[in-house]
Amino acid sequence: MAFSYMPGFGNDFETETLLGSLPQGRNSPQRPAYGLYAEQLSGSPFTAPRGTNERSWLYRIRPSVKHTGRFKAASYPLWKTAPNVGDHELALGQYRWNPVPMPKEPTDFIAGMRSITTAGDVLGQSGMAAHVYVANRSMVDDHFFNADGELLIVPQVGALRFVTEMGVIELRPGEIAVLPRGLVFKVELVDAEVRGYVCENYGAKLTMPDRGPIGANCLANPRDFKTPCAWFEEKETPCRLTVKWCGNFHVTEIGHSPLDVVAWHGNYAPYKYDLATFSPVGAILFDHPDPSIFTVLTAPSGEEGTANIDFVIFPPRWLVAEDTFRPPWYHRNIMSEFMGLIHGQYDAKEEGFVPGGISLHNLMLAHGPDAPGFEKASRVELKPVKLDNTMAFMFETRFPQMLTRYGAELETRQDNYIDCWSDLKKRFNGTPEGDWS
Ligand SMILES: [Fe+2]
């Protein structure tokens, strides 16, 4: 079955599955067509300024009060929420991991969530968590919503299908999806095993960065974001809905599917984006800009220019700068960086950072190219070079990222990561030429 999408970022969308099921010219008629219930889903306070005011009107078979009964506690001990400080005894450092292992037991998308870091405070609606999901089983009668934040999903292995109350998103590695806070969904696996990364954003919603002097085009373009058309099921059999709420999980039994929205309109909706449509901008003579030039989406904090989260990619691109050290320079940052690799090789690391792997460079901890990468970039003849077959990304936040016990004790953590810089030689010998022997 092919699912269809509507183009645009943050548009006021409208979509209906049955002719005439979406009211026109009003939101809440006395009796909506088809006997549907009208319901508003708000993603911003009612009085938020127009540019950040987000809500959608859903026309559904049953109102959401019928999709929850009495809750009881549920347990997903590997999905952590900030603040989660002092969870382990591992000393401070720069860390890197090989991929999180696939599960051997039957595991769905929710049970397969493994938190690596948390940052900020969910109770203050600021900060984020970085997770890896691994799954080998579809959610069939199980559904989920997250009251703690929106979910940015970055698949690395296998295709999946996000069956949400506002439509279906099919997603494969190379694409990303964003599911708004509160959206009910289940995850079906298209492939037998899946793995990927998730950024859980406790703060203000992800949006497109301002382009400044770049102008009206390039980087991510609005038309390449796709929001699903309405889709519903009429399923009158026992189902469950699990809720993540302030770090705890609660489950409720219901007698039908909550995915019953026949039509909807509004600007609070899930979307997906193909990273191959990102048009990178960079240096065309010498030096290179800060990595913020590769920002796909940014979640602002209350302080201008200081993101709660930047989602940044390192896509295929031409390197042409003259007399320039082309990889990322050595640096220490106030922002904290969680990196993953979807496929290929990252240009600052010759080895050790593999697809599905993770690196964590936290608040003010030094990092940069490994010794072989530095050597190569310092000596190579600077012809135009296509950096190809690569897609790394970064979840960057203004808050320090607290490692979880799971991340600290994960068997794929590379205990020797910092050795990648041990062969960097002293080149200073008091002469302007330096010692390049
Ligand atoms: Fe960095």
Tab-separated table of C-alpha atoms and ligand atoms in Angstrom:
chain	number	residue	atom	x	y	z
A	1	MET	CA	0.000	0.000	0.000
A	2	ALA	CA	1.372	3.413	-0.957
A	3	PHE	CA	0.870	6.247	1.506
A	4	SER	CA	0.728	9.829	0.348
A	5	TYR	CA	2.155	13.027	1.760
A	6	MET	CA	1.670	16.780	1.606
A	7	PRO	CA	4.739	19.000	1.001
A	8	GLY	CA	5.875	21.935	3.133
A	9	PHE	CA	7.221	22.820	6.560
A	10	GLY	CA	4.776	24.056	9.200
A	11	ASN	CA	2.009	24.573	6.661
A	12	ASP	CA	-1.645	24.790	7.563
A	13	PHE	CA	-2.477	21.385	6.089
A	14	GLU	CA	-5.874	19.821	5.458
A	15	THR	CA	-6.623	16.200	4.616
A	16	GLU	CA	-9.633	13.868	4.610
A	17	THR	CA	-10.063	10.150	3.896
A	18	LEU	CA	-13.815	10.301	3.236
A	19	LEU	CA	-15.362	12.903	0.963
A	20	GLY	CA	-16.805	15.714	3.063
A	21	SER	CA	-15.460	14.429	6.389
A	22	LEU	CA	-13.446	17.628	6.952
A	23	PRO	CA	-15.624	20.602	7.952
A	24	GLN	CA	-15.051	23.664	5.776
A	25	GLY	CA	-15.125	27.260	7.031
A	26	ARG	CA	-15.445	26.213	10.668
A	27	ASN	CA	-13.800	23.894	13.192
A	28	SER	CA	-16.601	22.643	15.394
A	29	PRO	CA	-19.973	22.178	13.699
A	30	GLN	CA	-22.882	21.078	15.898
A	31	ARG	CA	-22.840	17.636	14.307
A	32	PRO	CA	-19.726	16.848	12.211
A	33	ALA	CA	-20.247	14.696	9.108
A	34	TYR	CA	-20.121	10.898	9.478
A	35	GLY	CA	-20.886	11.229	13.198
A	36	LEU	CA	-17.264	12.128	13.927
A	37	TYR	CA	-16.069	13.877	17.076
A	38	ALA	CA	-14.140	17.148	16.678
A	39	GLU	CA	-11.058	17.485	18.896
A	40	GLN	CA	-8.262	20.033	19.113
A	41	LEU	CA	-4.650	18.967	19.688
A	42	SER	CA	-2.553	21.933	20.854
A	43	GLY	CA	1.220	21.992	20.521
A	44	SER	CA	1.610	25.524	21.852
A	45	PRO	CA	-0.201	27.590	24.460
A	46	PHE	CA	-3.344	29.173	22.951
A	47	THR	CA	-1.779	32.607	23.141
A	48	ALA	CA	1.610	31.822	21.573
A	49	PRO	CA	2.612	34.317	18.835
A	50	ARG	CA	1.441	33.462	15.342
A	51	GLY	CA	4.888	32.207	14.231
A	52	THR	CA	5.012	29.552	16.935
A	53	ASN	CA	1.291	28.902	17.442
A	54	GLU	CA	0.569	25.283	16.558
A	55	ARG	CA	-2.618	23.271	16.771
A	56	SER	CA	-4.592	20.813	14.706
A	57	TRP	CA	-8.269	19.866	14.560
A	58	LEU	CA	-8.870	16.119	14.439
A	59	TYR	CA	-12.185	14.554	13.321
A	60	ARG	CA	-12.270	11.075	14.775
A	61	ILE	CA	-14.505	8.076	15.391
A	62	ARG	CA	-14.159	8.425	19.166
A	63	PRO	CA	-12.726	11.342	21.155
A	64	SER	CA	-9.387	10.716	22.900
A	65	VAL	CA	-11.061	10.431	26.307
A	66	LYS	CA	-12.258	7.046	25.007
A	67	HIS	CA	-8.680	6.077	24.149
A	68	THR	CA	-7.556	6.067	27.769
A	69	GLY	CA	-9.016	4.216	30.733
A	70	ARG	CA	-7.469	3.760	34.155
A	71	PHE	CA	-3.689	3.808	33.932
A	72	LYS	CA	-1.339	1.409	35.645
A	73	ALA	CA	2.425	1.662	35.900
A	74	ALA	CA	4.545	0.268	33.085
A	75	SER	CA	8.301	-0.219	33.043
A	76	TYR	CA	10.860	0.588	30.350
A	77	PRO	CA	13.997	0.730	32.503
A	78	LEU	CA	16.416	1.536	29.666
A	79	TRP	CA	14.498	4.670	28.535
A	80	LYS	CA	15.836	7.407	30.837
A	81	THR	CA	14.717	10.979	31.340
A	82	ALA	CA	16.590	14.081	32.501
A	83	PRO	CA	17.566	14.861	35.166
A	84	ASN	CA	19.373	11.528	35.380
A	85	VAL	CA	22.617	12.492	37.082
A	86	GLY	CA	25.073	10.184	38.852
A	87	ASP	CA	23.735	7.067	37.127
A	88	HIS	CA	27.187	5.449	36.784
A	89	GLU	CA	30.786	5.554	38.027
A	90	LEU	CA	32.551	6.080	34.688
A	91	ALA	CA	35.084	8.936	34.841
A	92	LEU	CA	34.778	12.058	32.707
A	93	GLY	CA	35.981	11.700	29.143
A	94	GLN	CA	35.406	11.713	25.410
A	95	TYR	CA	33.639	8.481	24.512
A	96	ARG	CA	32.931	6.423	21.454
A	97	TRP	CA	30.944	3.255	20.875
A	98	ASN	CA	30.502	0.593	18.237
A	99	PRO	CA	26.839	-0.042	17.345
A	100	VAL	CA	24.313	-0.976	20.019
A	101	PRO	CA	23.730	-4.759	19.644
A	102	MET	CA	20.489	-5.984	18.091
A	103	PRO	CA	18.184	-7.674	20.637
A	104	LYS	CA	17.909	-11.462	20.818
A	105	GLU	CA	14.460	-11.383	22.503
A	106	PRO	CA	11.317	-10.167	20.704
A	107	THR	CA	11.542	-6.383	21.097
A	108	ASP	CA	9.331	-3.619	19.738
A	109	PHE	CA	10.286	0.020	19.103
A	110	ILE	CA	9.326	1.206	22.608
A	111	ALA	CA	10.923	-1.688	24.503
A	112	GLY	CA	13.976	-1.329	22.249
A	113	MET	CA	14.724	2.260	23.269
A	114	ARG	CA	18.182	2.498	24.932
A	115	SER	CA	19.044	5.908	26.362
A	116	ILE	CA	22.661	6.967	25.989
A	117	THR	CA	22.520	10.536	27.340
A	118	THR	CA	20.041	12.914	28.956
A	119	ALA	CA	20.381	16.694	29.264
A	120	GLY	CA	18.471	19.517	30.938
A	121	ASP	CA	15.255	18.835	32.843
A	122	VAL	CA	12.008	17.415	31.514
A	123	LEU	CA	10.072	19.197	34.302
A	124	GLY	CA	11.319	22.550	33.025
A	125	GLN	CA	10.594	21.539	29.411
A	126	SER	CA	14.201	22.104	28.429
A	127	GLY	CA	16.937	19.781	27.264
A	128	MET	CA	16.858	16.474	25.468
A	129	ALA	CA	17.766	12.818	25.549
A	130	ALA	CA	19.735	10.858	22.956
A	131	HIS	CA	18.635	7.268	22.461
A	132	VAL	CA	19.316	4.347	20.173
A	133	TYR	CA	16.383	2.111	19.208
A	134	VAL	CA	16.762	-1.526	18.257
A	135	ALA	CA	13.719	-3.645	17.337
A	136	ASN	CA	12.738	-6.904	15.676
A	137	ARG	CA	8.961	-6.898	16.207
A	138	SER	CA	6.114	-4.685	15.052
A	139	MET	CA	3.676	-3.065	17.460
A	140	VAL	CA	0.299	-4.627	16.579
A	141	ASP	CA	-2.223	-3.767	19.297
A	142	ASP	CA	0.150	-1.508	21.236
A	143	HIS	CA	0.179	2.263	20.839
A	144	PHE	CA	2.215	4.998	22.449
A	145	PHE	CA	2.427	8.695	23.031
A	146	ASN	CA	5.131	10.787	24.625
A	147	ALA	CA	4.002	13.740	26.744
A	148	ASP	CA	7.644	14.584	27.503
A	149	GLY	CA	8.656	15.842	24.090
A	150	GLU	CA	8.776	15.420	20.356
A	151	LEU	CA	10.788	12.575	18.856
A	152	LEU	CA	13.298	13.063	16.058
A	153	ILE	CA	13.967	9.656	14.512
A	154	VAL	CA	17.095	8.882	12.477
A	155	PRO	CA	17.011	5.316	11.072
A	156	GLN	CA	20.360	3.595	10.505
A	157	VAL	CA	19.366	-0.026	9.719
A	158	GLY	CA	16.054	-1.142	8.225
A	159	ALA	CA	12.857	0.530	7.115
A	160	LEU	CA	9.902	1.150	9.423
A	161	ARG	CA	6.392	2.474	9.295
A	162	PHE	CA	5.101	5.018	11.829
A	163	VAL	CA	1.350	4.507	11.915
A	164	THR	CA	0.181	7.686	13.637
A	165	GLU	CA	-3.228	9.103	14.404
A	166	MET	CA	-2.602	11.773	11.720
A	167	GLY	CA	-1.346	9.445	8.975
A	168	VAL	CA	1.349	6.945	8.073
A	169	ILE	CA	5.044	7.759	7.609
A	170	GLU	CA	7.248	5.189	5.925
A	171	LEU	CA	10.873	5.751	6.818
A	172	ARG	CA	14.164	4.265	5.685
A	173	PRO	CA	17.816	5.045	6.474
A	174	GLY	CA	18.704	8.384	4.889
A	175	GLU	CA	15.363	9.891	5.932
A	176	ILE	CA	14.337	11.379	9.288
A	177	ALA	CA	10.944	11.857	10.919
A	178	VAL	CA	9.631	14.130	13.654
A	179	LEU	CA	6.660	13.034	15.765
A	180	PRO	CA	5.129	15.871	17.817
A	181	ARG	CA	4.652	15.681	21.568
A	182	GLY	CA	1.413	13.853	22.388
A	183	LEU	CA	0.895	12.218	18.990
A	184	VAL	CA	-0.425	8.630	19.275
A	185	PHE	CA	1.432	6.132	17.114
A	186	LYS	CA	2.643	2.592	16.697
A	187	VAL	CA	5.716	1.377	14.824
A	188	GLU	CA	5.617	-1.442	12.283
A	189	LEU	CA	8.794	-2.988	10.940
A	190	VAL	CA	9.198	-3.211	7.176
A	191	ASP	CA	12.522	-5.009	7.574
A	192	ALA	CA	13.169	-7.830	10.049
A	193	GLU	CA	15.585	-5.845	12.225
A	194	VAL	CA	15.864	-2.102	12.664
A	195	ARG	CA	18.202	0.247	14.479
A	196	GLY	CA	18.505	4.007	14.601
A	197	TYR	CA	18.940	7.084	16.724
A	198	VAL	CA	16.305	9.191	18.494
A	199	CYS	CA	16.542	12.705	19.867
A	200	GLU	CA	13.796	13.332	22.423
A	201	ASN	CA	13.265	17.087	22.595
A	202	TYR	CA	11.808	18.300	25.906
A	203	GLY	CA	11.870	21.933	24.789
A	204	ALA	CA	10.445	24.175	22.105
A	205	LYS	CA	9.695	22.424	18.851
A	206	LEU	CA	12.270	21.825	16.150
A	207	THR	CA	12.034	24.332	13.360
A	208	MET	CA	14.036	25.345	10.295
A	209	PRO	CA	17.018	27.606	11.062
A	210	ASP	CA	17.048	31.162	9.722
A	211	ARG	CA	19.360	31.279	6.700
A	212	GLY	CA	20.653	34.834	7.248
A	213	PRO	CA	22.824	36.036	4.333
A	214	ILE	CA	22.446	32.648	2.587
A	215	GLY	CA	19.041	33.902	1.482
A	216	ALA	CA	15.840	32.160	0.512
A	217	ASN	CA	17.260	28.832	-0.717
A	218	CYS	CA	19.670	26.002	0.149
A	219	LEU	CA	20.222	23.927	3.280
A	220	ALA	CA	16.870	22.230	3.981
A	221	ASN	CA	14.106	23.613	1.777
A	222	PRO	CA	10.529	23.681	3.100
A	223	ARG	CA	8.962	21.772	0.198
A	224	ASP	CA	11.083	18.709	0.944
A	225	PHE	CA	9.378	18.138	4.296
A	226	LYS	CA	6.463	15.704	3.916
A	227	THR	CA	3.453	15.419	6.204
A	228	PRO	CA	1.257	12.324	5.847
A	229	CYS	CA	-2.291	12.466	4.541
A	230	ALA	CA	-5.003	11.293	6.935
A	231	TRP	CA	-5.361	7.534	7.475
A	232	PHE	CA	-7.527	5.641	9.952
A	233	GLU	CA	-8.492	2.148	10.994
A	234	GLU	CA	-11.776	0.944	12.469
A	235	LYS	CA	-10.555	-1.853	14.705
A	236	GLU	CA	-12.874	-2.984	17.500
A	237	THR	CA	-10.529	-5.392	19.331
A	238	PRO	CA	-8.508	-5.050	22.569
A	239	CYS	CA	-5.625	-2.570	22.303
A	240	ARG	CA	-3.216	-0.892	24.702
A	241	LEU	CA	-1.955	2.658	24.921
A	242	THR	CA	1.290	3.385	26.768
A	243	VAL	CA	2.156	6.923	27.800
A	244	LYS	CA	5.522	8.405	28.754
A	245	TRP	CA	4.819	11.228	31.184
A	246	CYS	CA	7.537	13.091	33.140
A	247	GLY	CA	9.905	10.168	32.823
A	248	ASN	CA	7.470	7.485	33.962
A	249	PHE	CA	5.467	5.037	31.878
A	250	HIS	CA	1.765	4.237	32.249
A	251	VAL	CA	-0.396	1.801	30.292
A	252	THR	CA	-4.141	1.661	29.730
A	253	GLU	CA	-6.343	-1.012	28.091
A	254	ILE	CA	-8.915	0.020	25.510
A	255	GLY	CA	-11.336	-1.934	23.343
A	256	HIS	CA	-10.464	-0.466	19.967
A	257	SER	CA	-7.730	1.221	17.949
A	258	PRO	CA	-6.995	4.859	18.852
A	259	LEU	CA	-5.841	5.453	15.255
A	260	ASP	CA	-9.299	6.637	14.232
A	261	VAL	CA	-8.800	10.148	12.784
A	262	VAL	CA	-10.810	10.298	9.547
A	263	ALA	CA	-9.852	13.890	8.665
A	264	TRP	CA	-7.743	16.670	10.123
A	265	HIS	CA	-6.460	20.151	9.474
A	266	GLY	CA	-3.855	22.344	11.129
A	267	ASN	CA	-0.135	22.933	11.546
A	268	TYR	CA	0.691	20.558	14.433
A	269	ALA	CA	1.575	17.345	12.623
A	270	PRO	CA	4.287	14.736	12.042
A	271	TYR	CA	6.635	14.998	9.098
A	272	LYS	CA	9.544	13.318	7.380
A	273	TYR	CA	12.507	14.606	5.419
A	274	ASP	CA	14.974	12.983	3.020
A	275	LEU	CA	18.513	14.043	3.997
A	276	ALA	CA	19.575	13.679	0.336
A	277	THR	CA	17.522	16.813	-0.435
A	278	PHE	CA	19.708	18.950	1.871
A	279	SER	CA	21.662	21.446	-0.254
A	280	PRO	CA	24.958	22.006	1.571
A	281	VAL	CA	26.637	25.403	1.552
A	282	GLY	CA	30.352	25.754	2.291
A	283	ALA	CA	33.667	27.451	1.621
A	284	ILE	CA	34.580	28.041	-2.023
A	285	LEU	CA	38.039	29.597	-1.530
A	286	PHE	CA	39.622	28.975	1.905
A	287	ASP	CA	38.768	27.972	5.517
A	288	HIS	CA	35.359	26.542	6.263
A	289	PRO	CA	32.345	27.722	8.257
A	290	ASP	CA	31.334	26.359	11.653
A	291	PRO	CA	29.305	23.128	11.470
A	292	SER	CA	26.163	25.160	12.160
A	293	ILE	CA	26.167	25.698	8.372
A	294	PHE	CA	24.861	22.108	8.137
A	295	THR	CA	21.902	22.587	10.522
A	296	VAL	CA	18.774	20.820	9.245
A	297	LEU	CA	16.524	21.642	12.185
A	298	THR	CA	16.979	23.669	15.341
A	299	ALA	CA	15.017	23.801	18.579
A	300	PRO	CA	15.457	27.239	20.143
A	301	SER	CA	15.878	27.923	23.836
A	302	GLY	CA	14.823	31.179	25.479
A	303	GLU	CA	18.199	32.685	24.599
A	304	GLU	CA	18.635	33.837	21.022
A	305	GLY	CA	21.095	31.795	18.957
A	306	THR	CA	21.556	29.292	21.774
A	307	ALA	CA	19.783	26.129	20.731
A	308	ASN	CA	18.165	23.634	23.023
A	309	ILE	CA	19.011	21.257	20.142
A	310	ASP	CA	20.630	21.582	16.747
A	311	PHE	CA	20.233	18.648	14.392
A	312	VAL	CA	23.248	18.899	12.090
A	313	ILE	CA	24.312	16.574	9.263
A	314	PHE	CA	27.619	15.999	7.493
A	315	PRO	CA	26.439	15.044	3.995
A	316	PRO	CA	28.306	14.207	0.772
A	317	ARG	CA	29.870	17.386	-0.635
A	318	TRP	CA	32.767	18.795	-2.613
A	319	LEU	CA	35.836	20.040	-0.749
A	320	VAL	CA	37.571	22.744	-2.762
A	321	ALA	CA	39.188	25.155	-0.283
A	322	GLU	CA	42.783	26.177	-1.027
A	323	ASP	CA	45.558	26.272	1.611
A	324	THR	CA	43.108	24.954	4.191
A	325	PHE	CA	43.018	22.190	6.759
A	326	ARG	CA	39.805	20.716	5.418
A	327	PRO	CA	38.515	18.395	8.181
A	328	PRO	CA	36.937	19.909	11.305
A	329	TRP	CA	39.552	21.771	13.327
A	330	TYR	CA	40.421	20.858	16.902
A	331	HIS	CA	37.952	22.468	19.255
A	332	ARG	CA	36.392	22.811	22.696
A	333	ASN	CA	32.747	23.903	22.808
A	334	ILE	CA	30.134	25.124	25.234
A	335	MET	CA	27.631	23.011	23.307
A	336	SER	CA	27.661	19.216	23.849
A	337	GLU	CA	27.784	16.911	20.843
A	338	PHE	CA	26.252	13.460	20.384
A	339	MET	CA	27.281	12.099	16.993
A	340	GLY	CA	26.116	9.131	14.965
A	341	LEU	CA	26.989	7.721	11.574
A	342	ILE	CA	24.226	6.518	9.258
A	343	HIS	CA	26.554	5.170	6.597
A	344	GLY	CA	30.057	5.594	5.155
A	345	GLN	CA	32.982	7.291	6.855
A	346	TYR	CA	33.234	10.588	8.749
A	347	ASP	CA	35.969	12.931	7.479
A	348	ALA	CA	37.548	13.679	10.865
A	349	LYS	CA	38.112	10.029	11.750
A	350	GLU	CA	40.027	7.582	9.591
A	351	GLU	CA	38.935	4.571	11.625
A	352	GLY	CA	36.948	3.507	14.676
A	353	PHE	CA	33.753	5.498	14.014
A	354	VAL	CA	31.596	2.974	12.213
A	355	PRO	CA	28.019	3.145	10.874
A	356	GLY	CA	25.652	2.681	13.816
A	357	GLY	CA	28.358	3.900	16.182
A	358	ILE	CA	28.210	6.860	18.554
A	359	SER	CA	30.624	9.482	19.785
A	360	LEU	CA	30.061	11.852	22.688
A	361	HIS	CA	32.037	15.083	23.064
A	362	ASN	CA	30.697	16.923	26.048
A	363	LEU	CA	30.874	20.451	27.442
A	364	MET	CA	34.412	21.883	26.984
A	365	LEU	CA	36.071	18.506	26.333
A	366	ALA	CA	38.653	18.751	23.542
A	367	HIS	CA	38.292	16.775	20.340
A	368	GLY	CA	39.095	16.817	16.653
A	369	PRO	CA	40.642	14.711	13.909
A	370	ASP	CA	42.484	11.544	14.880
A	371	ALA	CA	46.227	11.340	14.240
A	372	PRO	CA	45.989	9.588	10.831
A	373	GLY	CA	43.302	12.085	9.764
A	374	PHE	CA	45.474	15.044	10.797
A	375	GLU	CA	48.517	13.644	8.985
A	376	LYS	CA	46.591	13.022	5.795
A	377	ALA	CA	44.824	16.381	5.758
A	378	SER	CA	48.054	18.259	6.510
A	379	ARG	CA	50.012	16.719	3.642
A	380	VAL	CA	47.461	15.949	0.941
A	381	GLU	CA	47.540	17.829	-2.355
A	382	LEU	CA	44.512	20.164	-2.205
A	383	LYS	CA	42.642	19.330	-5.391
A	384	PRO	CA	38.840	19.453	-5.486
A	385	VAL	CA	37.674	16.256	-3.769
A	386	LYS	CA	34.200	14.792	-3.567
A	387	LEU	CA	33.476	13.554	-0.070
A	388	ASP	CA	31.068	10.790	-1.008
A	389	ASN	CA	29.230	7.857	0.540
A	390	THR	CA	28.932	9.490	3.945
A	391	MET	CA	26.178	10.690	6.253
A	392	ALA	CA	27.083	11.555	9.825
A	393	PHE	CA	24.914	13.680	12.095
A	394	MET	CA	24.993	15.451	15.428
A	395	PHE	CA	22.474	16.109	18.186
A	396	GLU	CA	24.015	19.225	19.719
A	397	THR	CA	22.635	20.874	22.840
A	398	ARG	CA	23.429	23.823	25.061
A	399	PHE	CA	23.189	21.470	28.071
A	400	PRO	CA	25.847	19.002	29.227
A	401	GLN	CA	24.835	15.483	28.252
A	402	MET	CA	24.721	13.076	31.192
A	403	LEU	CA	25.739	9.564	30.227
A	404	THR	CA	23.372	6.794	31.342
A	405	ARG	CA	24.463	3.647	33.136
A	406	TYR	CA	23.471	1.707	30.022
A	407	GLY	CA	25.799	3.837	27.893
A	408	ALA	CA	28.616	3.736	30.433
A	409	GLU	CA	28.490	-0.055	30.758
A	410	LEU	CA	27.664	-0.941	27.155
A	411	GLU	CA	30.099	-3.615	25.946
A	412	THR	CA	30.598	-1.806	22.632
A	413	ARG	CA	32.155	1.257	24.310
A	414	GLN	CA	35.688	1.719	22.983
A	415	ASP	CA	37.893	1.954	26.036
A	416	ASN	CA	40.804	3.104	23.863
A	417	TYR	CA	39.008	5.963	22.067
A	418	ILE	CA	41.265	8.750	23.359
A	419	ASP	CA	44.271	6.867	21.957
A	420	CYS	CA	43.202	8.125	18.501
A	421	TRP	CA	45.004	11.369	19.401
A	422	SER	CA	48.086	9.809	21.044
A	423	ASP	CA	50.169	9.785	17.854
A	424	LEU	CA	49.758	13.523	17.216
A	425	LYS	CA	53.341	14.763	17.152
A	426	LYS	CA	54.883	17.998	18.375
A	427	ARG	CA	55.649	19.940	15.176
A	428	PHE	CA	56.976	23.082	16.869
A	429	ASN	CA	60.749	23.422	16.707
A	430	GLY	CA	61.169	27.187	16.869
A	431	THR	CA	61.445	27.614	13.097
A	432	PRO	CA	58.642	29.086	10.928
A	433	GLU	CA	58.602	25.861	8.885
A	434	GLY	CA	58.028	23.617	11.894
A	435	ASP	CA	59.110	19.996	11.995
A	436	TRP	CA	57.234	17.977	9.385
A	437	SER	CA	59.723	15.126	9.251
B	1	FE	FE	32.806	18.837	17.784
